[in-house]
Short mmCIF file of C-alpha atoms and ligand atoms in Angstrom, two decimals:
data_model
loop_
_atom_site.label_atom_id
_atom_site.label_comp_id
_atom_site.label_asym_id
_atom_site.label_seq_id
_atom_site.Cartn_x
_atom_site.Cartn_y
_atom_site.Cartn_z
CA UNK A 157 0.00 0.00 0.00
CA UNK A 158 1.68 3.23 -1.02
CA UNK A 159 0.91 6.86 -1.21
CA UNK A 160 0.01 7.68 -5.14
CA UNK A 161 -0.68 11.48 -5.40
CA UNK A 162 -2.54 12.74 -8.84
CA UNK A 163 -2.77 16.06 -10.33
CA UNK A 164 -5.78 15.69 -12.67
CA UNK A 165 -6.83 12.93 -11.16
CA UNK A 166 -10.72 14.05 -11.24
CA UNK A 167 -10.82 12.52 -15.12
CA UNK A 168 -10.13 11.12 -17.82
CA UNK A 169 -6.76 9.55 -17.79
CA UNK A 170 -6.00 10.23 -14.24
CA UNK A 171 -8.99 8.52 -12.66
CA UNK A 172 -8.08 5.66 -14.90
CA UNK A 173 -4.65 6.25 -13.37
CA UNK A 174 -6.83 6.76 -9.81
CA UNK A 175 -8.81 3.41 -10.36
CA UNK A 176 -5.56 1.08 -11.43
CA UNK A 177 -4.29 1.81 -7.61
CA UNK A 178 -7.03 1.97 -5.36
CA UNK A 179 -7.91 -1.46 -6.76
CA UNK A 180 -4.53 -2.80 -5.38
CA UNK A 181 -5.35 -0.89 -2.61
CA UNK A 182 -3.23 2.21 -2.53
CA UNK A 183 -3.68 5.66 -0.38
CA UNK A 184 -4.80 7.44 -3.77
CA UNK A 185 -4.97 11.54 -3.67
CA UNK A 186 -6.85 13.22 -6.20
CA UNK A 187 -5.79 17.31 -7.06
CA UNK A 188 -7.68 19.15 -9.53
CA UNK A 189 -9.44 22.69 -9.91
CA UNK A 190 -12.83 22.18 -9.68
CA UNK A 191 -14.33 20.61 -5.96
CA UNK A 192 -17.79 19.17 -7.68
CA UNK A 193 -16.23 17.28 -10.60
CA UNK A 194 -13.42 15.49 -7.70
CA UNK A 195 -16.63 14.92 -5.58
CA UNK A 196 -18.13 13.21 -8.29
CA UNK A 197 -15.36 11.09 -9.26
CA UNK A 198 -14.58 10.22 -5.56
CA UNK A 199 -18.30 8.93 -6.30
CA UNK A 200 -17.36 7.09 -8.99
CA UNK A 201 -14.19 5.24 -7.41
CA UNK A 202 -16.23 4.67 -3.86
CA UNK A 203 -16.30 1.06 -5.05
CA UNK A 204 -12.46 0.66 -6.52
CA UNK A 205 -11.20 -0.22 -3.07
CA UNK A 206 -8.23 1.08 -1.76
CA UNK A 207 -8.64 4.89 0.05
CA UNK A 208 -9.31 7.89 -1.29
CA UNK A 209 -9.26 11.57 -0.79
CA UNK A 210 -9.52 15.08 -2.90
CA UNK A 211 -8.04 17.84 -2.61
CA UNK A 212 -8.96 21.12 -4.71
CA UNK A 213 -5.67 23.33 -6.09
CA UNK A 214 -4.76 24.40 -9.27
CA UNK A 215 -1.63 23.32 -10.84
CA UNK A 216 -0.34 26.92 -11.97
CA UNK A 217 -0.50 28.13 -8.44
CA UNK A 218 2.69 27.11 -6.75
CA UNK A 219 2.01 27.94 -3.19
CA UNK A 220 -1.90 26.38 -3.25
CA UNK A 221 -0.53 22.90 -4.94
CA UNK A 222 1.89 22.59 -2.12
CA UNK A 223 -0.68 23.11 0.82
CA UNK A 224 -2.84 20.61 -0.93
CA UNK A 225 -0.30 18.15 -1.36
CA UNK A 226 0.94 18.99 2.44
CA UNK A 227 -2.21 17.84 3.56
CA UNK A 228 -2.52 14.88 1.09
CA UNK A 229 0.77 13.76 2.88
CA UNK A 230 -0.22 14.34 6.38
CA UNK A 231 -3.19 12.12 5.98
CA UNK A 232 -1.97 10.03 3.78
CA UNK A 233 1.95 9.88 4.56
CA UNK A 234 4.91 10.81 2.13
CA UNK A 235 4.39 10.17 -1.49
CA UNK A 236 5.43 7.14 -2.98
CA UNK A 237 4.32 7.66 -6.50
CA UNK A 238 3.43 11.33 -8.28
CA UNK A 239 1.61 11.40 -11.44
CA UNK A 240 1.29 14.66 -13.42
CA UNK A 241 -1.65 13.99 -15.30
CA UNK A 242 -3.31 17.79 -14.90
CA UNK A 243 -3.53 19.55 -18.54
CA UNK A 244 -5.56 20.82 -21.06
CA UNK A 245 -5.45 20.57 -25.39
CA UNK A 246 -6.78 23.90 -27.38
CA UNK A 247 -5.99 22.92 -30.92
CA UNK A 248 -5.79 25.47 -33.86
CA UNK A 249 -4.03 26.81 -36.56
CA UNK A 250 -1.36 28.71 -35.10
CA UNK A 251 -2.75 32.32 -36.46
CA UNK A 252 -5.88 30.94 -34.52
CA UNK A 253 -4.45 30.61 -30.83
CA UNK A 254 -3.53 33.81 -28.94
CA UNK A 255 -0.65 34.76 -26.84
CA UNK A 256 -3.28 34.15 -23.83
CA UNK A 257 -4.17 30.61 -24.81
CA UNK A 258 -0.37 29.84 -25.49
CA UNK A 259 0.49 30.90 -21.86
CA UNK A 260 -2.54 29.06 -20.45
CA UNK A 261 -1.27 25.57 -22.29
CA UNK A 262 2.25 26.27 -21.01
CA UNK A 263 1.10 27.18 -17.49
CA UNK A 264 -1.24 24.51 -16.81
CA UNK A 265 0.58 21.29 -18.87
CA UNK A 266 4.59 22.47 -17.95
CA UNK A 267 4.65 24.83 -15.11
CA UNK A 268 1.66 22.75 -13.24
CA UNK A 269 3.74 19.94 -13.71
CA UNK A 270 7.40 21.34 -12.45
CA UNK A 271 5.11 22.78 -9.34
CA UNK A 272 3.96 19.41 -8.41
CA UNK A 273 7.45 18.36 -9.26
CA UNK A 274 8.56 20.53 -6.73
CA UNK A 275 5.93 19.79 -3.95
CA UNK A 276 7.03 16.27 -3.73
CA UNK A 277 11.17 16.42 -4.74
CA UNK A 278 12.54 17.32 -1.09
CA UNK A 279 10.56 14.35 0.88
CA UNK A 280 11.77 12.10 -1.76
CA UNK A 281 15.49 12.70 -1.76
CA UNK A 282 15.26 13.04 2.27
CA UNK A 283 13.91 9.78 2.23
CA UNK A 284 16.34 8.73 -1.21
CA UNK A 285 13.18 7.26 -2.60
CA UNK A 286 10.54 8.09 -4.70
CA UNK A 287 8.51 7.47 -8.31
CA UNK A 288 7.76 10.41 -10.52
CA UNK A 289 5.55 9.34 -13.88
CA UNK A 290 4.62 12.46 -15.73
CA UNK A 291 2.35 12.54 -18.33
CA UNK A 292 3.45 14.17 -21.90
CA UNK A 293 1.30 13.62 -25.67
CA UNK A 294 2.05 11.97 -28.74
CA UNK A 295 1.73 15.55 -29.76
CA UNK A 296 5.26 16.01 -28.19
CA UNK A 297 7.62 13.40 -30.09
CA UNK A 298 6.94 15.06 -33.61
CA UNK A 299 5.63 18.63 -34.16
CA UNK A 300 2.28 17.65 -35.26
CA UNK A 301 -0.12 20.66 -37.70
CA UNK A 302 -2.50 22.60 -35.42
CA UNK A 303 -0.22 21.58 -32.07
CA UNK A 304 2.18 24.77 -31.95
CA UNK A 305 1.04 25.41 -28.74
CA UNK A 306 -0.10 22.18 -26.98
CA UNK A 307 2.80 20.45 -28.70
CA UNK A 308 5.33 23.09 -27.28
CA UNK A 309 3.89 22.90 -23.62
CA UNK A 310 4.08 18.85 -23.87
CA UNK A 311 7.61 19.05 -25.67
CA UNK A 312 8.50 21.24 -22.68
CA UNK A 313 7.55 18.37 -20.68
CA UNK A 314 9.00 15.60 -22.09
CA UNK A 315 12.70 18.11 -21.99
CA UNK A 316 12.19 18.71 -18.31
CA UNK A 317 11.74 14.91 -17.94
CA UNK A 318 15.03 13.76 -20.08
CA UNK A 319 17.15 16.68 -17.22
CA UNK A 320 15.23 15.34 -14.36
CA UNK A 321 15.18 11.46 -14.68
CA UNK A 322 19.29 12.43 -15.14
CA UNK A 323 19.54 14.33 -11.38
CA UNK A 324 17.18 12.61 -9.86
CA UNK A 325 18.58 8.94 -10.28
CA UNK A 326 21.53 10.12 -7.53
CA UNK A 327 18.71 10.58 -5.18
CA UNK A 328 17.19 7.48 -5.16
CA UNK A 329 13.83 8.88 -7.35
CA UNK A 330 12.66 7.22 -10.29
CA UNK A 331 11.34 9.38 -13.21
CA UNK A 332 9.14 8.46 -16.41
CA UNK A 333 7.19 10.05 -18.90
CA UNK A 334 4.40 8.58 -20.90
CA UNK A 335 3.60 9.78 -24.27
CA UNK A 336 -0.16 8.85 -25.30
CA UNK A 337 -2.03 8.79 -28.42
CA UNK A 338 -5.51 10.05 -28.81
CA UNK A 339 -7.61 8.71 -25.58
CA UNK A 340 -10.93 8.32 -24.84
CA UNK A 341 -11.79 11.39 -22.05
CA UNK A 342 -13.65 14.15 -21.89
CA UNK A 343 -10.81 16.13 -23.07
CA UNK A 344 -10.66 14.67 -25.88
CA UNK A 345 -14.39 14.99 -26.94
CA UNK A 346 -13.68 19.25 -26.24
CA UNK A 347 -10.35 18.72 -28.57
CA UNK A 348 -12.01 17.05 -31.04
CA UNK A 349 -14.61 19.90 -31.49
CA UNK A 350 -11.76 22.46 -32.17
CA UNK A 351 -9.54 20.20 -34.02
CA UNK A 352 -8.66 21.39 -37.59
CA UNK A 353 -9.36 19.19 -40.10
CA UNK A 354 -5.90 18.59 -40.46
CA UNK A 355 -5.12 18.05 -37.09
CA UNK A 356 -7.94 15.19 -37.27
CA UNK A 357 -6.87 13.26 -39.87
CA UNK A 358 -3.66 13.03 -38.40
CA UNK A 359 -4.32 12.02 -35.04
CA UNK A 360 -6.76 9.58 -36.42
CA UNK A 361 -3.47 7.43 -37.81
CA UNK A 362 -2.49 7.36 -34.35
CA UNK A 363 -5.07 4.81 -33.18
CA UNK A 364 -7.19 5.50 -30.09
CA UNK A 365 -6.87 4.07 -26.48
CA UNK A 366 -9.40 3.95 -23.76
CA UNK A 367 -8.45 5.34 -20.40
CA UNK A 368 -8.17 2.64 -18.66
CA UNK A 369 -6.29 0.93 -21.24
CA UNK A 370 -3.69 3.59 -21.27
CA UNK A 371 -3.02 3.72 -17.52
CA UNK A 372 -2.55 -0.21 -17.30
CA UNK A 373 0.20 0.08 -20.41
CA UNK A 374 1.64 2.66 -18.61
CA UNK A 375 2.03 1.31 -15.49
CA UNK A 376 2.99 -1.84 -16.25
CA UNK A 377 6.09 0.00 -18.53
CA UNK A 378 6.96 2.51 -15.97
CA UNK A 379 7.62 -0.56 -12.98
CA UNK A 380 9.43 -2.41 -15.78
CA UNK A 381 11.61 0.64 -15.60
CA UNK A 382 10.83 1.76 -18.85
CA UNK A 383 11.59 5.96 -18.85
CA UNK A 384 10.09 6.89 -22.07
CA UNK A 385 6.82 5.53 -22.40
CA UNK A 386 4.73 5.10 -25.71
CA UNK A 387 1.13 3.16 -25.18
CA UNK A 388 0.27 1.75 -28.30
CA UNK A 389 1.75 0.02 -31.18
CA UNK A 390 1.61 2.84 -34.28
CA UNK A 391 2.59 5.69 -31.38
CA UNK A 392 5.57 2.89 -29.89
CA UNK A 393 6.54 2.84 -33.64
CA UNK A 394 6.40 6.65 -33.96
CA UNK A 395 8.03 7.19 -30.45
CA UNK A 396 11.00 4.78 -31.08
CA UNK A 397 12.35 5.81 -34.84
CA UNK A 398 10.93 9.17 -34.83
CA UNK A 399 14.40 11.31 -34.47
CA UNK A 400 15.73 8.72 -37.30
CA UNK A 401 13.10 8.93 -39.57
CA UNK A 402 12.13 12.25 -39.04
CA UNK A 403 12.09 13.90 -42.75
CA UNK A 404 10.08 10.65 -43.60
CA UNK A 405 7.57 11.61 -40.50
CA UNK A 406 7.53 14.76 -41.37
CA UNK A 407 7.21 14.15 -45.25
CA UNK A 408 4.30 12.11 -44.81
CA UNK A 409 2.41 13.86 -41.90
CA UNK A 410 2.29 16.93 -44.85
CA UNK A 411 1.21 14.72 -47.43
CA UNK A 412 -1.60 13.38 -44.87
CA UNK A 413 -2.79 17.25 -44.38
CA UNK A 414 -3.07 17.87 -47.34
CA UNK A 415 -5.63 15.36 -48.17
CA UNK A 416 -7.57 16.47 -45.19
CA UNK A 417 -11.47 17.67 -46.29
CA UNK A 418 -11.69 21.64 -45.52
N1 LIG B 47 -7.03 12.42 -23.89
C1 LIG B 47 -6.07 12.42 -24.78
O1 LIG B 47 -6.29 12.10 -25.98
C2 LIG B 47 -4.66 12.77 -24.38
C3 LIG B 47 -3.61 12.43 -25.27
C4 LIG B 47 -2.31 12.75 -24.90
C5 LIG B 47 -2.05 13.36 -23.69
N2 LIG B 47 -3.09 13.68 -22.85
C6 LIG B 47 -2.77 14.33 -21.59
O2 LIG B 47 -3.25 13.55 -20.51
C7 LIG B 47 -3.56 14.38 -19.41
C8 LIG B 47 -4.97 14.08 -18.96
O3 LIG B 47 -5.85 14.40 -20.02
P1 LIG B 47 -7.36 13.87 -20.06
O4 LIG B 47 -7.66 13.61 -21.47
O5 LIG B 47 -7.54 12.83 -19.02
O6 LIG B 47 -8.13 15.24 -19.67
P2 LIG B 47 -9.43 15.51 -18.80
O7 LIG B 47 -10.37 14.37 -18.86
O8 LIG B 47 -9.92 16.86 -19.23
O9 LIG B 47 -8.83 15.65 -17.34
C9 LIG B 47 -7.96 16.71 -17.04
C10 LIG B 47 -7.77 16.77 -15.55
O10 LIG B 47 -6.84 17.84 -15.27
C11 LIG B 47 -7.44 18.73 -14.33
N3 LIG B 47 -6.91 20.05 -14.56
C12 LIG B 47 -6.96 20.80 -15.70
N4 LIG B 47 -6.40 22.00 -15.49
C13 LIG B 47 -5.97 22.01 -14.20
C14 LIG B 47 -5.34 22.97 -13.39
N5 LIG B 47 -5.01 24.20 -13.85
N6 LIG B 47 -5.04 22.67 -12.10
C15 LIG B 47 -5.38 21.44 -11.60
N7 LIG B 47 -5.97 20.48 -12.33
C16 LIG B 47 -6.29 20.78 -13.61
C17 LIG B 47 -8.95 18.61 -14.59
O11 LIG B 47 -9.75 19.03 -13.50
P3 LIG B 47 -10.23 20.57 -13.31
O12 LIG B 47 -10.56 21.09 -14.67
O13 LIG B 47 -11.38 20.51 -12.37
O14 LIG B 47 -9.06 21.28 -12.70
C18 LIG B 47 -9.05 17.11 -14.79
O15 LIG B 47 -9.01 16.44 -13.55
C19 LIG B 47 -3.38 15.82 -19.91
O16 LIG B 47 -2.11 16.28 -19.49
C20 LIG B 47 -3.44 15.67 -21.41
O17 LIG B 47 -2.78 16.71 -22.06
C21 LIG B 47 -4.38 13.39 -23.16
#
């Protein structure tokens, strides 16, 4: 029984993420904005097992993510395991997406996730132990059409991830990031309503997942020690030849816009 602590964790991905532990009975804590949506998903994983609590913060706020996870801990104890699983997608052509919606993606999926980083980093190289599993796109392996934003944020994430997993291994902490492909959450249903046509034709060649089917690839990857994750087959392709073959990505990923219906 161990100490999980999720940022997003009131949907989609993270309550899959939330679900996988309480049902081998982990002390799961759940952080997102909004207090009604993480009391009805405490609702939904009363029956999961395990033990639960919520705890309302936002990610961009440094100071309020800390108290929340300071009072995950002291009713929960230290944190084992941190997943960074707290973002949101705007697609759009890039002359579409304003300055304000570029610093919103980059606040809430990079800076959210270096804050929770933070929250937890001390304990774990006090106690020279520790698992950090934060959660990056597909978007962020290859720049993909209508992604400059969301793709930069997640890119940002995945480069903080490469710089961390390298300091953090003296202390003891083990670090991952997981890439996914298009997955079935309510985040996706809001993308997929602003998602140039482009944008949809390409993400549709990168198969679909459901949630829970994402978190148990993940999880089983990240304790086989696996640092860079990619669920799926076409994205575990993409993920693992993508900086050879990148001209040929990139050659056919125009080709594919292209033939997208405006
Ligand atoms: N679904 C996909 O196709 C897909 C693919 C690749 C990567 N991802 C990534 O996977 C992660 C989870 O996505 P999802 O699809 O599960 O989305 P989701 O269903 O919309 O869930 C997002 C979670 O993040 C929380 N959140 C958003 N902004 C926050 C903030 N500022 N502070 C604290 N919590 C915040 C939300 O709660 P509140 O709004 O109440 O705060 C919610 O719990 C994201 O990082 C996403 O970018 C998703």
């Amino acid at each position: 029984m161990q100490h999980v602590v999720i940022t997003g964790g009131s949907s989609g991905i993270g309550e899959a993420f939330a679900r996988l532990h309480l049902a081998r009975g982990d002390r799961v804590s759940l952080i997102a904005r909004d207090a009604e949506r993480l009391a009805a998903c405490k609702e939904r994983l009363a029956a999961s097992g395990g033990t639960l609590s919520a705890h309302s913060a936002d990610v961009r706020d440094a100071a309020a993510l800390e108290a929340a996870i300071a009072a995950a801990e002291s009713e929960f104890g230290p944190t084992a395991r941190l997943i960074t699983s707290a973002g949101v997608a705007v697609p759009g052509y890039f002359e579409a997406l304003d300055a304000d919606s570029f610093r919103q993606q980059m606040d809430i999926n990079f800076h959210g996730t270096v804050h929770a980083v933070r929250a937890v980093y001390r304990g774990m190289t006090q106690r020279r132990s520790g698992e950090i599993l934060l959660v990056s796109s597909a978007a962020a392996f290859v720049g993909l059409f209508g992604y400059t934003a969301y793709g930069a944020s997640k890119f940002a994430v995945a480069g903080f991830a490469e710089s961390l997993r390298a300091e953090a291994r003296r202390h003891g902490i083990k670090v991952a990031v997981c890439f996914p492909p298009d997955t079935e959450t309510p985040q996706l249903e809001a993308e997929n309503r602003l998602k140039p046509p482009e944008t949809a034709k390409i993400t549709k060649t990168g198969g679909i997942m459901t949630a829970e089917q994402l978190a148990t690839s993940v999880v089983r990857e990240f304790e086989r020690g696996k640092f860079a994750i990619y669920p799926g087959l076409r994205v575990s392709l993409l993920g693992r030849f993508s900086s050879l073959a990148r001209p040929a990505i990139n050659h056919w990923l125009d080709r594919t816009a292209e033939r997208a219906d405006r």
